[in-house]
Amino acid sequence: MDDNETNFGASHSRVSYRAHESQDTLDGVPSIAPLRPLSRSGRRSEEASSTLSTFPVSGRSPRRSPRVIGNQNSFAPVAGPPEPVVPTPPHFIKPHPQQIGTDEIFYLNRKGALTLPDLGLRNELLRSYAEYVHPFMPLLDLQDFLEAVEGNGNFVSLLLFQCVMFAGTAFVDLRHLKNEGYATRREARKQFFRKTRLLYDFDFEVDGVSLIQSLLLMTYWYETPDDQKDGHHWMGVAVSLSHTIGLHRNPENSRMDVKRRSLWKRIWWSTFMQDRLIALETRRPMRIKCEDFDVPMLTLEDFDISPLPDHISCIPVDCTLLRDEEKQRQLAIMCIEKAKLCLCISHVLSTQYSVLSNDQGALGEEGHTKTTVILQPKKLGPETCGVKTINEELQRWEELLPEEAQYRVPSRQDIVKGNGAVVLHSALLQMVYFATLSALHRPQVLPSAAWPVRNVASDLLDISRRSVRRAANEITNIAQDLLILDLVHYLPTTGVTVLLPAIIIHLLDIKAPDEATRRASLHGFCQCMQAVGKLRETYAAADYATTFLEATIRKAGISMSQQPNASRQELATTAEGLVDADRWMDFVPFGPNLRTLTSPPEGTDELSGISDYDVAPGWSTTNPDQPEGTDWIDQSSQGFRLD
């Protein structure tokens, strides 16, 4: 998006506001009531808050209102309404730009965009941001940011600060949000994101770097599959601004000091990594071309690794991460490895997938044009597809992974020692790796419905089948570890992305010829669905993934006994039905002469008939009642049974 398009949003918002204001006037007298300070939850309180000082807006002359005297209209001075007041910004918030007028300030204040959380919630959101957002998106000089909040005389962009607050709502303890009047985490995230949208649409920030930092945090928002301003949209604006200010060029050739050069490198690689993950999540085109930038790979010297000074009190004392240099170093190494992995993701997507428009011009339920441009597997032969080369690249990444970034099965003791964030990011890094491995090999195993079946060499087909199943099993094992330690809800939306392909592979492997594989697949399916269920408390994306999966299950016609000794089978119509089946099957004895699961017809390939389009996050743009590309179910539903 260019600057003209960016400015259009602000102009449109101001026009909308003035139209709204004109409806609130009568005989030239605004009906704006005296503005009471907003409550910390964003709702208007009945009493002035003691924590917010207010000031009258000067420069407004007394209003004159018509008074009827007899049969003549004459104007006489009357007392106007009390002057509106707005909260005084905290000491660390940068003054608003001069082009933001009084009307806009009143409107933004009334909508809650100028209101910050109270100190308790603010500090918890800062802690959540530092532990679960910043390690893999190090786009701030975090210690300088916290020093400013603490009161060292420096200023912070209001838009950027509200974006930090929004990002933290996904991970903060729910009780802190409920104490401020939010019924659910998703309600809180929506309200906090609305603040960022308002400030952005009103051009409340003009600094390019602050805008890019804010936009990257706004990519965490996802509401509906056909939302025109989703993470992919905000990613495009961030990339456009990055090119405008030269963020994509090597900062070593600039006159910036060392600290600022390191910040610019981290912001660029944060932009690059988020671009690749969003493309992997949504199957939408990548915004950044590898040949268009020359920023060197991150090194440990680019990270500010130092303990938090004792005088900074805005981070709760029990946050050990910012006070432990070794943990910071370990997370910085993981971030560097994530950047290298995202280069591999680039090669996977550019080699194996092309941009196609599926059902171009389709309209949604409300008549809006649907999003139809997605990445689909290319039509390539085994000699030209490049799968082996990229597979070797991924193997090298895994083999060269530093010890500090390697995933080890965590224990409860790790949580007691305050290593929860380290465990979570180590797990996430591995899950993204296996999701990338799956994305590379799926087109060989699961040919796209848009193209004929590939003439895949037998050795490559074997490699791809093993890799797809290995990826599904490893993702499932890691998800189970996180479930045991109650860490799943700390995953970002990427957690949904990596779980969905694993779930579908498990669902297909229920058709495997042997009983043990079918049982294990059902159990793996249920473990992953349990993790998705946890993420539904935070992300709408998990809702749409679940809807897609349940529509798939309904069309598959999976039948099962509802209890161990039942003689009649019933169709499974929900994921919950399969979970129930897995639960009671744990009590059914298993042996060579007891078949609780029916194998597919002889000669049936358990992975036949499904297209790669079904397994990747195509759910983001599909009708939940009729998921696109599920014709494979009609072809292979025979034998896809649980007896």
XYZ file of C-alpha atoms in Angstrom:
643
model
C 0.000 0.000 0.000
C 1.325 3.428 -0.822
C 1.097 6.561 1.255
C -1.975 7.819 -0.616
C -3.873 4.720 0.343
C -2.646 5.025 3.904
C -3.830 8.622 4.152
C -7.185 7.726 2.670
C -8.092 5.778 5.795
C -7.499 8.821 7.959
C -9.465 11.130 5.672
C -12.320 8.691 5.533
C -12.381 8.410 9.321
C -12.473 12.174 9.783
C -15.294 12.531 7.295
C -17.221 9.815 9.085
C -16.703 11.566 12.386
C -17.835 14.971 11.146
C -20.918 13.434 9.598
C -21.615 11.829 12.941
C -21.052 15.128 14.751
C -23.448 16.975 12.458
C -26.212 14.607 13.481
C -25.536 15.418 17.107
C -26.194 19.151 16.737
C -29.357 21.163 17.144
C -29.662 24.849 16.201
C -25.886 25.130 16.074
C -25.303 23.886 19.620
C -23.269 20.678 19.864
C -24.890 18.053 21.995
C -21.535 16.744 23.190
C -21.952 16.245 26.886
C -19.155 17.003 29.291
C -16.777 14.123 28.752
C -16.239 11.999 31.782
C -12.890 10.225 31.902
C -12.985 6.724 30.543
C -12.762 3.789 32.879
C -9.745 1.565 32.572
C -11.771 -0.982 30.656
C -12.626 1.618 28.042
C -16.140 2.262 29.374
C -17.286 5.676 30.533
C -17.240 5.939 34.303
C -19.747 7.932 36.295
C -17.157 9.648 38.414
C -13.942 11.350 37.472
C -10.967 9.085 37.865
C -8.476 10.206 40.424
C -5.654 8.910 38.271
C -6.465 11.134 35.297
C -6.169 14.879 35.439
C -8.249 16.792 32.913
C -7.967 20.151 31.268
C -10.490 22.332 29.424
C -9.939 22.910 25.763
C -9.236 26.605 25.281
C -10.126 28.842 22.367
C -13.869 28.089 22.280
C -16.173 31.136 22.467
C -19.542 31.033 24.296
C -22.370 29.729 22.147
C -25.472 31.787 21.321
C -28.734 29.946 21.184
C -32.034 31.202 19.704
C -34.652 32.386 22.195
C -38.266 32.981 21.172
C -39.762 36.269 22.404
C -43.357 36.734 21.366
C -43.610 36.193 17.637
C -40.063 37.295 16.964
C -36.852 35.328 17.062
C -34.012 37.137 18.719
C -30.637 35.890 19.793
C -29.532 36.471 23.333
C -26.417 35.193 25.026
C -27.101 32.115 27.085
C -24.814 29.915 29.093
C -23.250 27.281 26.861
C -22.601 23.693 27.836
C -19.651 22.905 30.090
C -16.391 22.800 28.214
C -15.395 19.280 27.130
C -12.293 17.910 28.791
C -9.874 15.193 27.763
C -7.377 13.224 29.825
C -3.932 14.679 30.191
C -1.541 12.213 28.540
C 0.922 10.460 30.842
C 4.385 11.958 31.120
C 5.931 9.390 28.755
C 3.461 9.748 25.852
C 4.657 11.866 22.932
C 2.461 14.933 22.211
C 0.040 14.451 19.376
C 0.885 15.840 15.907
C -0.136 19.414 15.186
C -2.417 18.369 12.337
C -4.695 16.502 14.758
C -7.429 19.022 15.508
C -9.606 19.534 18.544
C -12.554 17.696 17.018
C -10.426 14.641 16.362
C -9.050 14.705 19.905
C -12.584 14.821 21.335
C -13.678 11.948 19.111
C -10.666 9.749 19.881
C -11.105 10.409 23.576
C -14.789 9.530 23.422
C -13.929 6.268 21.652
C -11.350 5.364 24.296
C -8.323 5.536 22.017
C -6.557 8.008 24.338
C -7.197 5.955 27.450
C -4.472 3.748 28.857
C -4.922 0.822 31.263
C -4.411 1.467 34.932
C -0.974 0.789 36.375
C -1.676 -2.782 37.485
C -2.986 -4.005 34.141
C -0.474 -1.894 32.232
C 2.456 -3.507 34.014
C 1.091 -7.016 33.492
C 0.591 -6.314 29.780
C 4.168 -5.039 29.557
C 5.405 -8.220 31.230
C 3.355 -10.403 28.837
C 4.713 -8.473 25.865
C 8.300 -8.841 27.076
C 7.970 -12.580 27.672
C 5.825 -13.789 24.766
C 5.982 -11.209 21.948
C 9.350 -9.470 22.056
C 11.625 -12.585 21.977
C 10.531 -13.577 18.445
C 9.685 -10.036 17.265
C 12.430 -7.861 18.777
C 11.328 -4.630 17.129
C 11.830 -2.392 20.172
C 14.800 -1.231 22.158
C 12.871 -2.745 25.019
C 14.922 -1.387 27.884
C 14.780 2.163 26.479
C 11.033 1.739 26.011
C 10.592 0.680 29.643
C 12.897 3.463 30.858
C 10.643 5.985 29.124
C 7.538 4.464 30.713
C 9.284 4.597 34.055
C 9.911 8.325 33.588
C 13.404 9.097 32.337
C 12.161 12.056 30.293
C 11.922 10.334 26.914
C 8.703 9.903 24.976
C 6.858 6.929 23.503
C 4.466 6.996 20.559
C 0.870 6.610 21.751
C 0.059 4.399 18.772
C 3.044 2.156 19.471
C 2.237 1.968 23.170
C -1.383 0.989 22.464
C -0.117 -1.661 20.026
C 2.143 -3.071 22.743
C -0.846 -3.172 25.091
C -2.925 -4.932 22.425
C -0.218 -7.528 21.757
C 0.043 -8.279 25.464
C -3.682 -9.005 25.864
C -3.265 -12.405 24.162
C -0.949 -13.656 26.908
C -1.737 -11.769 30.119
C -3.419 -13.684 32.931
C -7.171 -13.559 32.263
C -7.973 -12.481 35.805
C -6.283 -9.118 35.188
C -8.582 -8.485 32.216
C -11.665 -9.585 34.126
C -10.757 -7.224 36.962
C -11.039 -4.401 34.419
C -14.499 -5.483 33.286
C -13.744 -7.656 30.258
C -15.779 -10.849 30.174
C -13.410 -12.719 27.851
C -9.922 -12.389 26.463
C -11.282 -12.034 22.953
C -13.457 -9.105 24.003
C -10.414 -7.408 25.520
C -8.294 -7.996 22.416
C -11.019 -6.533 20.214
C -11.349 -3.388 22.325
C -7.591 -2.845 22.498
C -7.193 -3.392 18.765
C -9.934 -0.841 18.038
C -7.841 1.749 19.842
C -4.878 1.040 17.590
C -7.040 1.159 14.455
C -8.504 4.529 15.416
C -5.121 6.060 16.120
C -3.704 4.694 12.883
C -6.671 5.831 10.777
C -6.382 9.346 12.217
C -2.669 9.571 11.364
C -1.852 9.959 15.040
C 1.731 8.846 14.375
C 3.921 10.319 11.644
C 7.316 8.754 12.396
C 8.075 5.993 9.885
C 9.893 3.665 12.292
C 7.173 3.905 14.951
C 4.549 3.250 12.287
C 6.314 0.108 11.057
C 6.735 -1.170 14.612
C 3.043 -0.555 15.270
C 1.866 -2.139 12.028
C 3.853 -5.306 12.703
C 2.083 -5.672 16.039
C -1.260 -5.020 14.337
C -0.662 -8.080 12.135
C -1.537 -10.168 15.181
C -5.200 -9.268 14.632
C -7.521 -11.659 12.811
C -11.313 -11.439 12.933
C -12.960 -13.029 9.880
C -11.634 -14.947 6.839
C -12.742 -12.246 4.417
C -11.676 -9.272 6.518
C -10.105 -6.839 4.050
C -7.780 -5.441 6.717
C -6.317 -8.618 8.154
C -2.725 -9.418 9.035
C -1.805 -9.727 5.357
C -3.089 -6.173 4.762
C -1.148 -4.645 7.646
C 1.896 -6.601 6.533
C 1.667 -4.971 3.120
C 1.533 -1.485 4.613
C 4.514 -2.240 6.864
C 6.585 -3.538 3.942
C 5.685 -0.510 1.818
C 6.779 1.885 4.568
C 9.944 -0.160 5.159
C 10.961 0.321 1.552
C 10.106 4.005 1.770
C 12.515 4.713 4.635
C 15.205 2.296 3.413
C 14.800 -0.316 6.118
C 15.536 -3.036 3.546
C 19.068 -1.780 2.892
C 22.203 -2.721 4.793
C 22.457 -0.243 7.708
C 26.208 -0.804 7.942
C 26.553 1.621 5.033
C 24.671 4.366 6.850
C 25.717 7.097 9.288
C 23.598 5.698 12.095
C 25.230 4.814 15.391
C 25.733 1.164 16.309
C 22.676 0.941 18.545
C 20.347 2.350 15.926
C 21.803 0.122 13.207
C 21.082 -2.922 15.367
C 17.512 -1.731 15.949
C 16.933 -1.285 12.224
C 18.270 -4.776 11.523
C 15.956 -6.295 14.128
C 12.951 -4.391 12.783
C 13.698 -5.530 9.226
C 14.117 -9.168 10.173
C 10.979 -8.972 12.321
C 9.203 -7.716 9.209
C 10.688 -10.497 7.074
C 9.843 -13.247 9.562
C 6.278 -12.059 10.026
C 5.810 -11.831 6.266
C 6.855 -15.471 5.819
C 4.738 -16.733 8.700
C 1.642 -14.893 7.468
C 2.164 -16.365 3.985
C 2.484 -19.827 5.532
C -0.582 -19.257 7.716
C -2.937 -17.792 5.120
C -1.478 -19.178 1.865
C -1.383 -15.643 0.577
C 1.539 -14.257 -1.481
C 4.750 -13.182 0.247
C 5.242 -9.411 0.287
C 9.067 -9.345 0.391
C 11.297 -10.680 -2.376
C 14.638 -12.040 -1.214
C 16.461 -10.258 -4.028
C 15.073 -6.882 -2.923
C 17.011 -6.514 0.341
C 20.612 -6.798 1.490
C 20.293 -6.578 5.275
C 22.779 -9.015 6.861
C 21.568 -11.861 9.027
C 21.070 -11.069 12.704
C 23.870 -11.745 15.164
C 23.953 -11.771 18.959
C 25.575 -8.316 18.861
C 22.319 -6.937 17.438
C 20.431 -7.785 20.643
C 20.442 -5.751 23.831
C 21.238 -8.510 26.300
C 21.471 -7.070 29.795
C 19.599 -7.366 33.084
C 16.785 -4.924 33.741
C 17.925 -2.104 36.044
C 16.503 -2.260 39.551
C 14.852 1.150 39.315
C 12.457 0.010 36.538
C 9.350 -0.989 38.445
C 6.848 -1.208 35.571
C 7.829 -4.860 35.048
C 6.632 -7.053 37.952
C 9.410 -8.392 40.137
C 8.512 -12.028 39.416
C 9.390 -11.578 35.729
C 12.766 -13.301 35.750
C 13.344 -13.234 31.992
C 14.340 -9.574 31.773
C 16.594 -9.963 34.785
C 18.467 -13.032 33.511
C 21.097 -12.490 30.802
C 21.455 -16.193 30.000
C 17.744 -16.580 29.234
C 17.855 -13.478 27.040
C 20.866 -14.867 25.200
C 19.126 -18.201 24.659
C 16.028 -16.506 23.243
C 18.150 -14.277 21.000
C 19.794 -17.390 19.522
C 16.344 -18.865 18.894
C 15.257 -15.661 17.162
C 18.296 -15.795 14.860
C 17.511 -19.425 14.016
C 13.913 -18.482 13.337
C 15.108 -15.857 10.842
C 17.215 -18.497 9.091
C 14.250 -20.863 9.047
C 12.097 -18.164 7.452
C 14.609 -18.033 4.602
C 13.896 -21.737 4.126
C 10.163 -20.978 4.178
C 10.791 -18.527 1.335
C 12.362 -21.277 -0.739
C 9.566 -23.742 0.038
C 6.787 -21.347 -0.927
C 8.497 -19.956 -4.021
C 9.548 -23.386 -5.316
C 6.475 -25.453 -4.524
C 3.620 -22.937 -4.726
C 2.327 -20.358 -7.179
C -0.257 -17.597 -6.844
C -3.604 -18.589 -8.293
C -7.100 -17.184 -7.957
C -9.652 -19.735 -6.849
C -13.298 -18.890 -7.674
C -12.415 -15.386 -8.829
C -15.168 -12.817 -8.314
C -17.016 -14.886 -5.707
C -19.270 -12.956 -3.341
C -19.739 -13.503 0.367
C -22.999 -13.676 2.285
C -23.326 -9.885 2.454
C -22.464 -9.349 -1.199
C -18.829 -8.435 -0.584
C -16.133 -9.770 -2.888
C -14.371 -12.692 -1.227
C -10.639 -13.196 -0.909
C -9.744 -15.818 -3.516
C -6.043 -15.361 -4.329
C -4.042 -18.097 -2.603
C -0.891 -20.150 -3.016
C -1.433 -23.509 -4.728
C 1.101 -26.244 -5.567
C 2.915 -25.883 -8.856
C 2.674 -28.442 -11.644
C 6.237 -29.745 -11.613
C 7.929 -33.009 -12.410
C 10.262 -34.828 -9.984
C 13.315 -33.587 -11.906
C 12.435 -29.912 -11.670
C 10.473 -29.523 -8.440
C 13.577 -28.950 -6.287
C 12.106 -30.816 -3.317
C 15.277 -32.777 -2.601
C 17.418 -29.636 -2.601
C 15.155 -27.779 -0.198
C 14.741 -30.888 1.948
C 18.538 -30.975 2.321
C 18.476 -27.280 3.244
C 15.939 -27.972 5.991
C 18.000 -30.935 7.198
C 21.077 -28.695 7.444
C 19.084 -26.160 9.466
C 18.031 -28.907 11.876
C 21.518 -30.413 12.130
C 23.230 -27.052 12.710
C 20.693 -25.853 15.260
C 22.647 -24.571 18.295
C 22.196 -26.444 21.522
C 20.535 -23.406 23.113
C 17.762 -23.502 20.495
C 17.133 -27.244 20.472
C 13.866 -28.524 21.869
C 13.972 -30.817 24.863
C 10.966 -32.336 26.552
C 10.236 -29.874 29.374
C 9.307 -30.694 32.937
C 7.256 -29.008 35.613
C 10.524 -27.937 37.207
C 11.251 -25.723 34.191
C 8.092 -23.774 34.924
C 8.916 -23.507 38.626
C 12.303 -22.018 37.693
C 10.623 -19.346 35.558
C 11.626 -20.858 32.213
C 8.127 -20.990 30.764
C 8.849 -18.413 28.044
C 12.040 -20.219 27.004
C 10.196 -23.548 26.788
C 7.349 -21.991 24.822
C 9.578 -20.337 22.212
C 11.750 -23.422 21.831
C 8.597 -25.476 21.189
C 7.217 -22.905 18.753
C 10.456 -22.844 16.768
C 10.335 -26.630 16.347
C 6.651 -26.619 15.425
C 7.269 -24.010 12.710
C 10.129 -26.145 11.388
C 7.938 -29.239 11.106
C 5.084 -27.219 9.580
C 7.576 -26.023 6.943
C 8.743 -29.589 6.333
C 5.115 -30.649 5.889
C 4.437 -27.777 3.472
C 7.406 -28.880 1.362
C 6.369 -32.518 1.045
C 2.562 -32.371 0.994
C 2.248 -31.590 -2.736
C 4.014 -34.892 -3.563
C 1.894 -36.976 -1.226
C -1.371 -35.059 -1.588
C -1.603 -33.774 -5.174
C -3.481 -30.560 -5.723
C -7.015 -30.915 -7.042
C -6.139 -28.116 -9.488
C -3.517 -30.271 -11.261
C -3.171 -33.873 -12.394
C -1.410 -36.281 -10.059
C 2.333 -35.716 -10.243
C 4.576 -38.351 -11.715
C 6.595 -38.529 -8.524
C 9.647 -40.763 -8.393
C 9.231 -43.606 -5.915
C 12.211 -42.583 -3.770
C 10.963 -38.997 -3.534
C 7.461 -40.218 -2.739
C 8.814 -42.352 0.113
C 10.792 -39.415 1.489
C 7.736 -37.155 1.296
C 5.423 -39.682 2.977
C 7.837 -40.234 5.846
C 8.406 -36.500 6.241
C 4.710 -35.625 6.309
C 3.964 -38.250 8.933
C 7.033 -37.371 10.969
C 6.014 -33.706 10.962
C 2.486 -34.550 12.133
C 3.759 -36.784 14.945
C 6.397 -34.324 16.151
C 3.948 -31.411 16.182
C 1.519 -33.584 18.139
C 4.142 -34.598 20.695
C 5.201 -30.994 21.276
C 1.575 -29.879 21.581
C 1.024 -32.596 24.182
C 4.047 -31.375 26.170
C 2.632 -27.858 26.184
C -0.800 -29.128 27.202
C 0.662 -30.958 30.187
C 2.440 -27.797 31.357
C -0.550 -25.533 30.549
C 1.476 -23.467 28.068
C -0.678 -23.860 24.937
C -2.556 -20.610 25.526
C 0.750 -18.723 25.227
C 1.094 -19.717 21.563
C 0.481 -16.993 18.954
C -1.881 -17.526 16.007
C 0.947 -19.461 14.364
C 0.001 -22.253 16.763
C -3.216 -22.794 14.798
C -1.234 -22.846 11.559
C 1.105 -25.636 12.631
C -1.601 -27.755 14.259
C -4.063 -27.871 11.360
C -1.955 -29.903 8.866
C -1.041 -32.355 11.639
C -4.726 -32.825 12.484
C -5.694 -33.606 8.900
C -2.820 -36.091 8.449
C -3.983 -37.882 11.613
C -7.529 -37.878 10.295
C -6.397 -39.502 7.059
C -4.233 -42.079 8.815
C -7.305 -43.453 10.558
C -7.569 -45.343 7.252
C -4.212 -47.067 7.721
C -4.255 -50.880 7.217
C -3.087 -51.773 10.730
C -5.013 -51.297 13.934
C -2.142 -49.765 15.919
C -1.636 -46.950 13.395
C -5.336 -46.178 13.297
C -5.574 -45.989 17.077
C -2.466 -43.811 17.308
C -3.822 -41.516 14.599
C -7.129 -41.065 16.377
C -5.309 -40.304 19.605
C -3.020 -37.801 17.864
C -6.027 -36.150 16.247
C -7.649 -35.687 19.643
C -4.494 -34.317 21.260
C -4.158 -31.657 18.558
C -7.848 -30.780 18.770
C -7.463 -30.285 22.507
C -4.706 -27.746 21.819
C -6.850 -25.973 19.204
C -9.664 -25.839 21.749
C -7.374 -23.956 24.133
C -6.461 -21.466 21.395
C -10.137 -20.795 20.651
C -10.277 -18.836 23.894
C -7.996 -16.253 22.284
C -8.068 -16.457 18.487
C -10.939 -16.362 16.023
C -8.639 -18.214 13.618
C -8.985 -21.304 15.821
C -12.772 -21.054 15.474
C -12.584 -21.101 11.700
C -10.098 -23.981 11.737
C -12.464 -25.997 13.945
C -15.432 -25.202 11.713
C -13.483 -26.363 8.674
C -12.444 -29.596 10.368
C -15.943 -30.411 11.570
C -17.361 -29.792 8.091
C -14.711 -32.172 6.781
C -15.671 -34.811 9.351
C -19.372 -34.499 8.468
C -18.731 -34.956 4.769
C -16.347 -37.861 5.387
C -19.142 -39.926 6.938
C -16.979 -41.404 9.704
C -18.960 -43.995 11.662
C -18.112 -45.389 15.073
C -19.562 -47.162 18.036
C -20.620 -44.729 20.708
C -19.509 -47.060 23.514
C -17.286 -50.153 23.796
C -19.966 -52.851 23.555
C -22.382 -51.081 21.217
C -23.570 -53.106 18.215
C -24.666 -50.055 16.211
C -22.423 -47.416 14.655
C -23.319 -43.771 14.287
C -21.864 -41.086 12.084
C -19.396 -38.683 13.683
C -20.480 -35.134 12.910
C -18.153 -33.214 15.219
C -14.597 -33.341 16.438
C -16.035 -33.875 19.912
C -17.506 -37.165 18.714
C -14.083 -38.398 17.688
C -12.639 -37.241 20.999
C -15.296 -39.269 22.824
C -14.437 -42.311 20.703
C -10.765 -41.937 21.570
C -11.669 -41.659 25.252
C -13.553 -44.931 25.476
C -11.151 -46.780 23.164
C -8.469 -46.388 25.806
C -10.418 -49.000 27.800
C -10.884 -51.465 24.910
C -8.368 -54.339 24.910
C -6.157 -54.572 21.851
C -4.949 -57.795 20.242
C -4.524 -59.531 16.904
C -8.007 -61.036 16.985
C -9.858 -57.917 18.120
C -10.468 -55.252 15.489
C -12.047 -52.110 16.924
C -11.245 -50.110 13.791
C -12.157 -51.192 10.290
C -9.307 -51.069 7.772
C -9.821 -49.590 4.303
C -10.608 -51.787 1.297
C -7.637 -53.795 0.078
C -5.393 -51.810 -2.238
C -6.597 -48.419 -1.000
C -3.874 -45.856 -0.369
C -4.620 -44.236 2.955
C -3.413 -40.850 1.672
C -5.118 -41.020 -1.706
C -7.704 -38.534 -2.888
C -6.829 -35.529 -0.728
C -5.306 -32.400 -2.206
C -2.693 -30.203 -0.605
C -5.177 -27.336 -0.798
C -7.274 -29.131 1.826
C -4.479 -29.546 4.336
C -2.969 -26.072 4.328
C -4.856 -23.207 5.944
C -7.325 -22.913 3.075
C -10.002 -22.758 5.758
C -9.329 -19.043 5.964
C -11.389 -18.348 2.854
C -13.823 -21.235 2.637
C -17.491 -21.747 3.335
C -17.563 -23.713 6.603
C -20.580 -25.712 5.478
C -18.882 -26.816 2.248
C -15.105 -26.623 2.534
C -13.520 -26.157 -0.834
C -11.436 -28.953 -2.250
C -13.000 -31.717 -0.134
C -14.030 -33.846 -3.106
C -11.354 -36.275 -1.950
C -13.719 -37.271 0.843
C -16.292 -38.539 -1.625
C -13.585 -40.564 -3.360
C -12.094 -42.160 -0.271
C -14.798 -42.260 2.388
C -15.290 -46.009 1.893
C -13.207 -47.675 4.508
C -12.853 -44.368 6.375
C -14.740 -45.916 9.282
C -14.436 -46.507 13.010
C -16.316 -49.615 14.052
